[in-house]
XYZ file of C-alpha atoms in Angstrom:
418
model
C 312.064 -107.778 -139.966
C 313.031 -111.464 -139.993
C 313.836 -111.302 -136.232
C 310.475 -109.679 -135.525
C 308.705 -112.375 -137.570
C 310.460 -115.189 -135.711
C 309.701 -113.609 -132.349
C 306.063 -113.109 -133.276
C 305.510 -116.717 -134.325
C 307.496 -118.013 -131.351
C 305.074 -116.044 -129.189
C 302.132 -117.636 -130.986
C 303.512 -121.116 -130.379
C 304.102 -120.403 -126.697
C 300.653 -118.828 -126.401
C 299.078 -121.852 -128.096
C 300.557 -124.184 -125.497
C 299.739 -121.822 -122.615
C 296.090 -121.551 -123.677
C 295.482 -125.314 -123.608
C 293.550 -125.139 -120.348
C 291.519 -122.135 -121.481
C 290.176 -123.626 -124.703
C 286.954 -125.606 -125.097
C 288.810 -128.308 -127.042
C 288.557 -131.610 -125.225
C 291.542 -133.159 -126.947
C 295.131 -132.650 -127.993
C 295.583 -133.311 -131.701
C 298.620 -135.104 -133.068
C 300.233 -131.772 -133.927
C 299.668 -130.570 -130.343
C 301.330 -133.699 -128.967
C 304.257 -133.291 -131.373
C 304.816 -129.657 -130.381
C 304.522 -130.512 -126.681
C 307.246 -133.122 -127.229
C 309.454 -130.549 -128.991
C 309.174 -132.334 -132.376
C 310.885 -135.397 -130.903
C 312.330 -137.642 -133.613
C 312.289 -134.897 -136.211
C 315.066 -132.727 -134.807
C 317.298 -131.172 -137.500
C 315.636 -133.278 -140.217
C 314.386 -131.911 -143.542
C 310.615 -132.182 -143.558
C 308.170 -132.584 -146.410
C 304.698 -131.747 -145.054
C 301.528 -133.183 -146.636
C 298.836 -130.775 -145.518
C 296.278 -128.075 -146.267
C 294.308 -125.447 -144.357
C 292.345 -128.123 -142.463
C 295.492 -128.858 -140.445
C 295.667 -126.538 -137.456
C 296.408 -127.170 -133.808
C 293.597 -127.049 -131.261
C 294.054 -123.282 -130.936
C 293.790 -122.661 -134.677
C 297.467 -122.165 -135.546
C 298.359 -123.871 -138.807
C 300.627 -126.898 -138.861
C 302.607 -125.180 -141.619
C 303.438 -122.236 -139.363
C 304.256 -124.495 -136.432
C 306.774 -126.410 -138.540
C 308.093 -123.456 -140.509
C 308.902 -121.382 -137.424
C 310.201 -124.213 -135.236
C 313.955 -124.142 -134.567
C 313.955 -127.936 -134.077
C 313.098 -128.906 -137.663
C 313.661 -127.662 -141.205
C 310.550 -127.545 -143.387
C 311.694 -127.838 -147.012
C 308.597 -128.721 -149.064
C 304.791 -128.749 -148.967
C 302.605 -131.417 -150.576
C 298.897 -130.813 -151.111
C 295.939 -133.177 -151.590
C 292.809 -132.763 -153.682
C 291.492 -129.169 -153.473
C 294.909 -127.628 -152.932
C 296.765 -125.931 -150.110
C 293.792 -123.897 -148.913
C 291.214 -126.651 -149.420
C 289.116 -124.247 -151.443
C 290.079 -124.868 -155.057
C 287.002 -126.108 -157.011
C 289.304 -127.156 -159.879
C 290.975 -129.570 -157.423
C 294.395 -127.989 -157.782
C 295.602 -130.085 -160.713
C 298.164 -127.416 -161.638
C 301.871 -128.143 -161.565
C 304.137 -127.312 -158.636
C 304.659 -123.713 -157.568
C 306.276 -121.655 -154.805
C 304.182 -120.685 -151.787
C 304.606 -116.912 -151.267
C 304.072 -117.189 -147.499
C 306.945 -119.623 -146.834
C 308.864 -119.454 -150.133
C 308.722 -123.273 -150.190
C 307.913 -125.483 -153.187
C 304.350 -126.828 -153.236
C 303.707 -130.158 -154.974
C 300.066 -131.095 -155.735
C 299.348 -134.806 -155.173
C 296.320 -134.888 -157.432
C 295.944 -135.247 -161.170
C 299.075 -136.497 -162.905
C 301.097 -137.233 -159.745
C 299.045 -139.056 -157.116
C 302.111 -139.759 -155.008
C 305.403 -137.898 -154.519
C 308.033 -138.537 -157.178
C 311.752 -139.113 -156.448
C 312.470 -135.617 -157.729
C 309.976 -134.107 -155.252
C 311.586 -136.070 -152.401
C 315.198 -135.368 -153.339
C 315.839 -132.996 -150.408
C 313.426 -134.618 -147.907
C 314.414 -136.799 -144.925
C 310.916 -137.308 -143.482
C 307.397 -136.994 -144.896
C 304.833 -135.804 -142.334
C 301.103 -136.251 -142.999
C 298.645 -133.903 -141.292
C 295.229 -133.616 -142.943
C 291.659 -133.680 -141.656
C 289.911 -136.744 -143.066
C 286.097 -137.018 -143.053
C 285.548 -140.731 -142.399
C 284.316 -141.890 -145.831
C 286.405 -144.180 -148.063
C 285.776 -142.203 -151.249
C 287.280 -139.001 -149.810
C 290.801 -139.052 -151.233
C 292.971 -137.865 -148.330
C 293.643 -141.384 -146.992
C 294.484 -142.550 -150.511
C 297.022 -139.719 -150.676
C 298.424 -140.793 -147.310
C 298.939 -144.452 -148.259
C 300.442 -143.694 -151.649
C 302.809 -141.200 -150.030
C 303.773 -143.881 -147.493
C 304.721 -146.129 -150.396
C 306.720 -143.324 -152.051
C 308.554 -142.693 -148.778
C 309.542 -146.366 -148.546
C 310.653 -146.431 -152.183
C 312.909 -143.440 -151.564
C 314.283 -144.530 -148.187
C 312.713 -141.802 -146.065
C 310.629 -141.934 -142.894
C 306.916 -141.265 -142.596
C 305.047 -139.586 -139.711
C 301.266 -139.363 -139.295
C 299.795 -136.727 -136.969
C 296.369 -137.919 -135.873
C 293.029 -136.135 -136.065
C 289.448 -137.093 -135.118
C 287.113 -138.976 -137.389
C 284.195 -136.501 -137.636
C 281.731 -139.412 -137.929
C 283.084 -140.988 -134.750
C 285.101 -144.135 -134.233
C 282.266 -146.601 -133.718
C 280.215 -146.132 -136.898
C 281.100 -148.718 -139.575
C 278.810 -149.067 -142.611
C 279.030 -150.742 -146.046
C 279.545 -150.465 -149.089
C 282.181 -153.251 -149.045
C 285.407 -152.896 -151.016
C 285.917 -155.041 -154.135
C 289.547 -155.064 -155.269
C 288.448 -155.199 -158.930
C 287.336 -151.578 -158.541
C 290.334 -150.235 -156.681
C 291.017 -146.593 -157.525
C 292.110 -143.319 -155.967
C 288.524 -143.037 -154.648
C 288.531 -146.548 -153.158
C 292.166 -147.356 -152.516
C 292.053 -149.499 -149.355
C 290.119 -152.571 -148.230
C 287.896 -150.709 -145.790
C 284.114 -150.128 -145.710
C 282.581 -147.013 -147.211
C 282.326 -145.653 -143.640
C 285.247 -147.078 -141.693
C 285.243 -145.497 -138.226
C 289.032 -145.054 -138.055
C 291.477 -142.167 -137.739
C 294.408 -141.420 -140.085
C 296.947 -142.963 -137.667
C 294.845 -146.112 -137.370
C 294.443 -146.426 -141.133
C 298.182 -145.851 -141.631
C 298.947 -148.664 -139.190
C 296.506 -150.907 -141.035
C 297.999 -150.076 -144.440
C 301.434 -151.108 -143.176
C 300.234 -154.064 -141.147
C 298.055 -155.557 -143.890
C 300.696 -155.029 -146.605
C 298.408 -152.936 -148.771
C 301.377 -151.138 -150.336
C 304.275 -152.753 -152.198
C 306.928 -151.275 -149.922
C 306.420 -150.115 -146.341
C 308.171 -147.111 -144.772
C 309.543 -146.679 -141.289
C 306.283 -145.396 -139.788
C 305.826 -143.201 -136.710
C 302.298 -142.526 -135.452
C 301.544 -139.522 -133.236
C 298.144 -140.210 -131.605
C 295.811 -137.680 -130.019
C 295.196 -137.337 -126.306
C 291.668 -137.272 -124.932
C 289.770 -138.500 -127.993
C 287.542 -141.571 -127.723
C 285.545 -143.514 -130.270
C 282.147 -142.211 -129.176
C 283.095 -138.617 -130.060
C 281.592 -136.909 -133.075
C 283.196 -133.650 -134.178
C 280.803 -131.570 -132.060
C 282.064 -133.394 -128.955
C 285.702 -132.383 -129.464
C 285.311 -128.657 -128.865
C 287.450 -128.022 -131.951
C 286.693 -125.445 -134.622
C 285.988 -126.836 -138.089
C 288.365 -125.867 -140.907
C 286.924 -127.090 -144.237
C 289.185 -129.625 -146.001
C 287.311 -128.951 -149.255
C 285.134 -126.101 -150.573
C 282.046 -128.308 -150.313
C 282.417 -129.220 -146.628
C 281.688 -125.863 -144.991
C 280.660 -126.998 -141.498
C 281.181 -129.800 -138.991
C 278.022 -131.617 -140.122
C 279.132 -131.709 -143.768
C 280.935 -135.093 -143.543
C 277.634 -136.773 -142.655
C 275.897 -135.379 -145.727
C 278.891 -136.171 -147.939
C 278.536 -139.823 -146.899
C 274.847 -139.711 -147.813
C 274.955 -138.160 -151.257
C 278.430 -137.834 -152.784
C 278.238 -140.892 -155.060
C 274.722 -139.957 -156.229
C 276.153 -136.885 -157.936
C 278.120 -139.011 -160.398
C 274.872 -139.579 -162.295
C 274.245 -136.932 -164.981
C 270.590 -136.957 -163.889
C 271.145 -136.093 -160.222
C 272.202 -132.878 -158.517
C 273.629 -132.969 -154.978
C 273.686 -129.285 -154.163
C 277.178 -128.526 -155.469
C 276.939 -124.917 -156.636
C 274.556 -123.964 -153.813
C 274.960 -122.989 -150.172
C 273.899 -126.530 -149.198
C 276.341 -128.989 -150.825
C 275.419 -132.647 -150.288
C 272.257 -131.621 -148.401
C 270.167 -130.890 -151.520
C 269.265 -133.857 -153.724
C 267.396 -133.089 -156.926
C 266.897 -133.128 -160.668
C 265.330 -130.749 -163.215
C 262.703 -133.444 -163.838
C 261.679 -134.033 -160.212
C 258.554 -132.766 -158.473
C 260.006 -131.677 -155.112
C 256.761 -132.228 -153.213
C 256.151 -135.715 -154.545
C 259.792 -136.726 -154.060
C 259.975 -135.422 -150.476
C 256.643 -137.006 -149.582
C 257.736 -140.374 -150.936
C 261.041 -140.195 -149.053
C 259.267 -139.363 -145.795
C 256.909 -142.308 -146.339
C 259.955 -144.561 -146.063
C 260.177 -143.560 -142.377
C 263.959 -143.674 -142.197
C 265.004 -143.230 -138.548
C 266.523 -139.970 -137.321
C 266.061 -137.964 -140.523
C 263.406 -136.291 -142.665
C 263.149 -134.619 -146.077
C 261.736 -131.229 -147.041
C 260.929 -130.036 -150.595
C 263.256 -127.518 -152.248
C 263.526 -125.704 -155.569
C 266.876 -124.112 -156.430
C 269.098 -122.807 -159.231
C 272.785 -123.878 -158.846
C 275.213 -121.073 -159.631
C 277.725 -123.547 -161.138
C 277.939 -127.230 -161.983
C 276.137 -129.435 -164.461
C 272.745 -127.772 -163.848
C 274.079 -124.221 -163.682
C 271.232 -121.685 -163.542
C 268.650 -124.379 -164.281
C 265.630 -124.962 -162.080
C 266.188 -128.062 -159.950
C 263.540 -129.658 -157.751
C 264.183 -132.131 -154.986
C 264.577 -132.428 -151.258
C 266.789 -131.241 -148.461
C 268.063 -133.993 -146.182
C 267.743 -133.184 -142.474
C 269.615 -135.413 -140.005
C 268.155 -135.225 -136.511
C 270.346 -137.639 -134.502
C 273.868 -137.688 -135.913
C 275.090 -140.417 -133.568
C 272.296 -142.850 -134.494
C 271.373 -142.261 -138.136
C 272.365 -144.858 -140.772
C 274.025 -142.863 -143.517
C 274.376 -145.508 -146.235
C 270.752 -146.527 -145.663
C 269.659 -142.964 -146.454
C 271.838 -142.939 -149.582
C 270.423 -146.191 -150.920
C 266.837 -145.129 -150.254
C 267.435 -141.827 -152.032
C 268.866 -143.637 -155.038
C 266.013 -146.127 -155.112
C 263.393 -143.369 -155.014
C 265.256 -141.401 -157.694
C 265.275 -144.508 -159.894
C 261.496 -144.789 -159.438
C 260.712 -141.105 -159.994
C 263.050 -140.760 -163.000
C 262.245 -144.078 -164.664
C 265.677 -145.714 -164.035
C 267.532 -142.792 -165.680
C 269.983 -142.059 -162.814
C 271.871 -145.304 -163.545
C 270.521 -146.367 -166.932
C 271.779 -143.114 -168.505
C 275.427 -143.653 -167.508
C 277.871 -143.967 -170.407
C 280.870 -146.314 -170.241
C 283.160 -143.777 -168.558
C 280.489 -142.826 -166.039
C 279.818 -146.491 -165.240
C 283.510 -147.015 -164.567
C 283.676 -143.882 -162.411
C 280.522 -144.784 -160.465
C 281.680 -148.328 -159.704
C 285.198 -147.251 -158.744
C 283.905 -144.445 -156.574
C 281.625 -146.896 -154.785
C 284.371 -149.525 -154.652
C 281.944 -152.096 -156.039
C 279.464 -152.619 -158.879
C 276.863 -154.162 -156.544
C 274.821 -150.987 -156.159
C 274.594 -150.158 -159.850
C 273.905 -153.718 -160.966
C 271.497 -154.354 -158.117
C 269.296 -151.336 -158.753
C 269.290 -151.815 -162.527
C 268.164 -155.421 -162.092
C 265.294 -154.325 -159.850
C 266.646 -155.693 -156.564
C 265.306 -154.381 -153.293
C 267.740 -152.604 -150.993
C 267.684 -155.513 -148.560
C 268.732 -157.888 -151.332
C 271.669 -155.651 -152.256
C 273.008 -155.291 -148.718
C 272.262 -158.791 -147.380
C 275.826 -159.974 -148.023
C 277.473 -156.936 -146.433
C 277.300 -158.041 -142.785
C 280.052 -160.640 -143.119
C 282.393 -158.093 -144.686
C 281.672 -155.547 -141.946
C 282.171 -158.053 -139.140
C 285.413 -159.342 -140.662
C 286.659 -155.785 -141.018
C 285.800 -154.919 -137.411
C 287.734 -157.964 -136.246
C 290.705 -157.208 -138.510
C 290.938 -153.563 -137.449
C 291.049 -154.289 -133.701
C 294.832 -154.550 -133.503
C 295.233 -151.176 -135.209
C 292.845 -149.173 -133.017
C 294.575 -146.604 -130.814
C 291.570 -145.378 -128.816
C 288.853 -146.927 -126.673
C 285.149 -146.091 -126.490
C 285.651 -144.751 -122.990
C 286.675 -141.327 -121.786
C 290.334 -142.282 -121.744
C 292.849 -143.453 -124.277
C 293.798 -147.138 -124.400
């Protein structure tokens, strides 16, 4: 049976490579490049793989299977980010380690008590390999997991590999909120804008190069082939494998950027517990028609808002009537995501008499500010500032970041790799 299993998966790997020219995918992912190069640099080494179900090659074969059934390497442990190995755990997989029945390997969650691998977890590991699909927004925790694991690798004298994947929002879009080190947390770990326009390999290079961790590992980056900075996810030809239960389709990262931090308020619902997470914005006390009309009066480019009434099947407003709007993005390459978010928050503050931010208790204030990476938004809106007044100082930060990141960029904005 074991021989049959090995032969079957060997066939899948060979088929995956053979089908390259037959697939719609326009690019080779980092895992594809690594397999094509016969796992060069990792031969015979004991591998700890940081991954979940979002990590597949361009033909849909999981990175776990590609490593587990490769004769060139020895996969000895799996490490999982927020939402667990299958990216579908709404409890965020805070449970202790366990054994994966598919591979019989130990699985170590890097969320909850242990945000980075411990020496005990790394005892039998020679190299940590990171392969996860990020979504392009600072507050999504996968890049925090990556950097902290890089630091753990350095502390334990092991190497670190990053297998690159596309930024679903593209590589040219960079938008505030700026990072304020006073509010550094797992949700805002690195000095990058809220929307950073970089890939995991590029961020890893920046983390090392800017000395953002106390100890730096020997780092190997495995870039993609064929990706360029103008590409959104829809341009890659790749299938979308959700990295979390609330990101069901390839457009989800755009809506996450718009509304995720709004949901920290106890007064605001963002569609979690419905079929439209991050696309519905509402409250039990909102008139959906008035709210949608007022949002459309703001004439935000490349989007519009339609009224909705819904009953979430779980979450803080479970089975309660919620009124609000659905956000509709019309031009994904042109829309300003943070601008939509700030206008939604401003209108919610007006409609709900300041309650979305004024109602926050001390713990919620801390969470909101750390999630945003700054207290500017909360303080600005509570003091009655206009949006333009809040963001007027952001341009310098964005321009400085764009200049700083140049030496870490691995791809051009053309149809070929730099």
